Coordinates of C-alpha atoms in Angstrom, one line a residue:
M151 CA 0.0 0.0 -0.1
V152 CA 1.2 3.1 -0.9
S153 CA 0.3 6.1 1.3
R154 CA -0.1 9.8 -0.1
R155 CA -1.2 13.2 0.9
Q156 CA -3.6 14.7 -1.0
V157 CA -6.4 13.5 -3.9
A158 CA -8.5 15.7 -6.1
I159 CA -11.7 13.8 -7.1
I160 CA -14.1 14.8 -9.7
P161 CA -17.3 13.3 -10.1
A162 CA -18.1 13.5 -13.9
R163 CA -21.3 11.2 -14.9
G164 CA -21.7 10.9 -18.7
G165 CA -25.4 11.7 -18.5
S166 CA -27.7 14.6 -17.9
K167 CA -31.2 15.1 -17.6
R168 CA -31.6 19.2 -17.7
I169 CA -28.2 19.9 -20.0
E170 CA -27.1 17.1 -22.3
K171 CA -23.6 15.6 -21.6
K172 CA -23.0 19.1 -19.8
N173 CA -19.8 18.0 -18.1
I174 CA -18.3 18.3 -21.2
L175 CA -20.4 21.2 -22.8
E176 CA -18.3 23.6 -24.3
F177 CA -18.0 26.4 -22.2
H178 CA -15.8 29.6 -23.1
G179 CA -13.5 27.2 -26.4
K180 CA -13.3 24.2 -23.9
P181 CA -15.3 21.3 -22.0
M182 CA -16.4 22.0 -19.0
L183 CA -14.7 19.3 -17.3
A184 CA -11.1 20.9 -18.7
W185 CA -11.9 24.1 -16.3
T186 CA -12.0 22.3 -13.2
V187 CA -9.4 19.6 -14.6
E188 CA -7.0 22.5 -15.1
A189 CA -7.5 24.3 -11.7
A190 CA -6.6 21.3 -9.7
L191 CA -3.8 20.9 -11.7
Q192 CA -2.3 24.8 -11.4
A193 CA -3.2 25.0 -7.7
G194 CA -0.5 22.3 -7.5
L195 CA -2.0 20.3 -4.2
F196 CA -2.5 16.9 -5.3
D197 CA -0.4 13.7 -5.9
R198 CA -3.2 12.7 -7.6
I199 CA -6.5 14.1 -9.8
V200 CA -8.9 11.6 -10.5
V201 CA -11.9 12.1 -13.0
S202 CA -14.4 9.4 -11.7
T203 CA -17.0 8.7 -14.6
D204 CA -19.1 6.5 -15.8
D205 CA -18.5 7.1 -19.9
P206 CA -15.2 6.4 -22.1
E207 CA -15.9 10.2 -23.8
V208 CA -15.6 12.2 -20.6
A209 CA -12.8 9.7 -19.7
E210 CA -11.0 10.6 -22.6
I211 CA -11.3 14.2 -22.2
A212 CA -10.2 14.5 -19.0
R213 CA -7.1 12.2 -19.8
R214 CA -6.7 15.1 -22.9
H215 CA -6.3 17.6 -20.2
G216 CA -4.3 16.1 -17.5
A217 CA -6.8 14.4 -15.4
S218 CA -5.8 10.7 -14.2
V219 CA -8.7 8.1 -14.7
P220 CA -7.5 4.8 -13.8
F221 CA -10.6 3.0 -14.2
L222 CA -14.1 3.7 -15.2
R223 CA -16.6 4.1 -11.8
T224 CA -19.2 1.4 -11.8
N225 CA -21.5 1.9 -8.9
H226 CA -23.2 5.1 -7.7
A227 CA -22.8 6.0 -11.6
D228 CA -26.7 6.7 -11.3
D229 CA -28.4 10.2 -10.9
Q230 CA -30.0 9.5 -7.8
S231 CA -26.2 8.8 -6.0
P232 CA -25.5 12.0 -3.7
A233 CA -21.5 12.7 -5.6
S234 CA -20.1 12.5 -1.8
L235 CA -20.8 8.0 -3.2
A236 CA -19.0 8.5 -6.3
T237 CA -16.1 10.0 -4.0
I238 CA -16.0 7.7 -1.3
E239 CA -16.1 4.9 -4.1
S240 CA -13.0 6.3 -6.2
L241 CA -11.1 5.8 -2.9
R242 CA -12.3 2.0 -2.7
Q243 CA -11.1 1.8 -5.7
L244 CA -7.9 3.9 -5.5
R245 CA -6.8 1.7 -2.8
D246 CA -8.2 -1.7 -3.8
E247 CA -7.3 -1.5 -7.6
L248 CA -4.3 0.5 -6.9
G249 CA -2.9 0.3 -3.7
E250 CA -3.2 3.8 -2.8
E251 CA -4.0 5.4 0.0
F252 CA -5.0 9.0 0.7
E253 CA -5.0 11.6 3.7
V254 CA -6.6 14.2 2.6
V255 CA -9.4 14.1 -0.4
A256 CA -11.2 17.2 -2.2
Q257 CA -14.4 16.9 -4.4
L258 CA -14.2 19.2 -6.9
M259 CA -17.8 19.5 -9.2
P260 CA -16.9 19.8 -12.6
T261 CA -20.0 22.1 -13.2
C262 CA -18.3 25.0 -11.4
P263 CA -16.1 25.9 -14.4
L264 CA -15.7 29.7 -12.7
R265 CA -13.5 28.5 -9.5
N266 CA -9.8 28.5 -10.1
A267 CA -6.5 27.5 -8.8
R268 CA -6.6 30.5 -5.9
H269 CA -9.8 29.8 -4.8
I270 CA -8.7 25.9 -4.1
I271 CA -5.6 26.8 -2.3
E272 CA -7.4 29.5 -0.1
A273 CA -10.1 26.3 0.5
M274 CA -7.2 23.6 1.5
D275 CA -5.3 26.3 3.4
H276 CA -8.4 27.3 5.3
F277 CA -8.9 23.8 5.8
R278 CA -5.7 22.9 7.5
S279 CA -5.6 26.3 9.6
R280 CA -9.0 25.1 11.1
A281 CA -7.6 21.5 11.5
A282 CA -11.2 20.7 10.5
K283 CA -12.1 17.2 9.5
S284 CA -14.5 18.0 7.1
Q285 CA -15.3 21.4 5.0
I286 CA -17.8 22.3 2.8
S287 CA -17.6 25.8 0.3
C288 CA -20.7 28.2 0.7
C289 CA -21.3 31.6 -0.6
K290 CA -23.1 34.7 1.1
F291 CA -27.0 34.7 -0.7
G292 CA -26.7 37.6 -3.1
W293 CA -29.4 40.5 -3.4
M294 CA -32.1 38.2 -2.9
N295 CA -32.9 38.4 1.4
P296 CA -33.4 34.7 2.4
W297 CA -34.8 36.3 5.7
W298 CA -37.6 37.5 3.9
A299 CA -38.7 34.0 2.1
A300 CA -42.2 33.5 2.2
T301 CA -44.8 30.9 0.9
L302 CA -47.5 32.2 -0.9
S303 CA -51.1 30.5 -0.6
P304 CA -53.6 29.7 -4.0
E305 CA -55.1 32.9 -3.4
G306 CA -51.6 34.8 -3.2
R307 CA -51.2 35.4 0.6
P308 CA -47.8 34.9 2.0
T309 CA -46.6 32.9 5.0
P310 CA -43.5 34.3 6.3
L311 CA -40.4 32.0 7.4
F312 CA -39.0 34.6 9.3
A313 CA -42.4 36.5 10.9
D314 CA -39.8 38.7 13.0
A315 CA -36.8 39.3 10.5
M316 CA -40.0 40.6 8.2
R317 CA -39.7 43.8 10.8
A318 CA -36.1 44.0 10.9
R319 CA -34.2 46.5 8.5
S320 CA -31.9 44.1 6.2
Q321 CA -28.7 45.5 7.4
D322 CA -29.9 44.4 11.3
L323 CA -30.2 40.8 10.0
P324 CA -26.9 38.6 9.9
E325 CA -25.5 37.3 6.7
L326 CA -27.3 33.9 5.7
Y327 CA -24.9 31.6 3.5
C328 CA -25.9 29.0 1.2
P329 CA -23.3 25.6 0.5
T330 CA -21.9 25.2 -3.1
G331 CA -20.2 22.3 -4.7
A332 CA -17.2 24.0 -6.1
I333 CA -14.4 22.9 -2.9
W334 CA -15.9 20.2 -0.2
V335 CA -12.6 19.0 1.3
A336 CA -12.6 16.2 4.0
Q337 CA -10.0 13.5 5.8
V338 CA -10.3 10.4 4.4
E339 CA -10.9 8.5 7.2
H340 CA -13.8 10.5 8.5
L341 CA -15.6 10.8 4.9
R342 CA -15.5 6.8 5.4
A343 CA -16.9 7.0 8.4
H344 CA -19.8 9.3 7.9
Q345 CA -20.8 8.9 4.2
T346 CA -20.6 12.3 3.8
F347 CA -19.4 15.8 3.7
H348 CA -22.2 17.4 6.1
A349 CA -20.5 15.5 9.1
P350 CA -21.8 17.0 12.4
D351 CA -18.5 18.2 13.0
S352 CA -18.3 20.1 9.4
V353 CA -17.0 23.8 9.1
Y354 CA -18.4 25.7 5.8
W355 CA -15.0 28.0 3.4
P356 CA -17.0 31.2 2.2
M357 CA -16.0 32.0 -1.2
P358 CA -17.1 34.5 -4.0
W359 CA -20.5 33.8 -5.4
E360 CA -19.6 34.4 -8.9
A361 CA -17.2 31.8 -8.7
S362 CA -19.3 29.5 -6.7
I363 CA -22.1 29.2 -9.7
D364 CA -23.0 25.5 -10.4
I365 CA -24.2 24.6 -13.4
D366 CA -27.5 22.9 -13.4
T367 CA -29.9 24.4 -16.2
R368 CA -29.3 27.0 -19.0
E369 CA -30.2 29.8 -17.2
D370 CA -27.6 29.1 -14.5
L371 CA -25.0 28.4 -17.8
R372 CA -25.9 31.6 -19.1
M373 CA -25.4 33.5 -15.6
A374 CA -22.0 31.1 -15.6
E375 CA -20.7 32.7 -19.0
L376 CA -22.0 36.1 -18.7
F377 CA -19.9 36.1 -15.3
H378 CA -17.0 34.8 -17.3
T379 CA -16.9 37.1 -19.7
M380 CA -17.3 40.5 -17.6
T381 CA -13.9 38.7 -15.7
R382 CA -11.9 38.5 -18.7
S383 CA -13.3 42.5 -19.8
G384 CA -12.2 43.2 -16.3
R385 CA -16.0 45.1 -15.8

C-alpha cells in the first residue's frame, strides 16, 4: 500500500437530464470539465487528480486535459446517488485496485467552471488552519434576502418563514450562507466513517458567490457565461 497526502476527485457522470452531456459541454472554448481539471493542476497541491466517470468519452476528455482516469465508475453512477458516494467509491478503487491510500480528499464538481486554482489553494489553507475533518464551500446569499422568504397560498397570501425578520432592517439581520459544490474537503477516514461531507463537525469556507456558480440549468449556464465574459473584460 502506498500512502499519499492529497487527492482531488472530480465526479463527472456521462448522463445529465436537464443539459445533455453537461460535464463536457463547451464552455468558452473548452469542455466544462477541463476548467476544473486545469484549476486542480494549477493549484499544485495534489498527488493525483482523478476524474470519476462512467463514460468513456468523458474519460478521454479528462485525460486529454491532464487528469487521471485509472478506472471507470460502476457503482453510484446513476443520477440519484450523491456525489459524495461517487468520491468514496473512487477512494475505494484507488486503494483496492491501485494500492494507493490518501489522507485528504478534495471533491471538485466539474459544473463550477468559475472556481479557479486560487480558490482551491485558499480552501485547502482554511481546511488546514482550522484542523478541520470536513469542510464545505459556501457563499453569501446575494441580492435576494432569504430572511424575507415566504410561501404563497393559492390566493397569493404570504406566510413568512421568519416572521420577526420581516419587521427588521436588512442591515440589522445576520448574513446567511448557502453551500456550494465548488470545493469540498475531508480527511479520508472521516469521510468514510460518515459517508458524507455533511458530517456533524464540518465547517464552512466562504468563497465569492460568482465563483460558486454550479451549473445545473440553462439559466445557470447563461449566468456563468456572463460572469466569465465580465471577468475577462475587467468589468
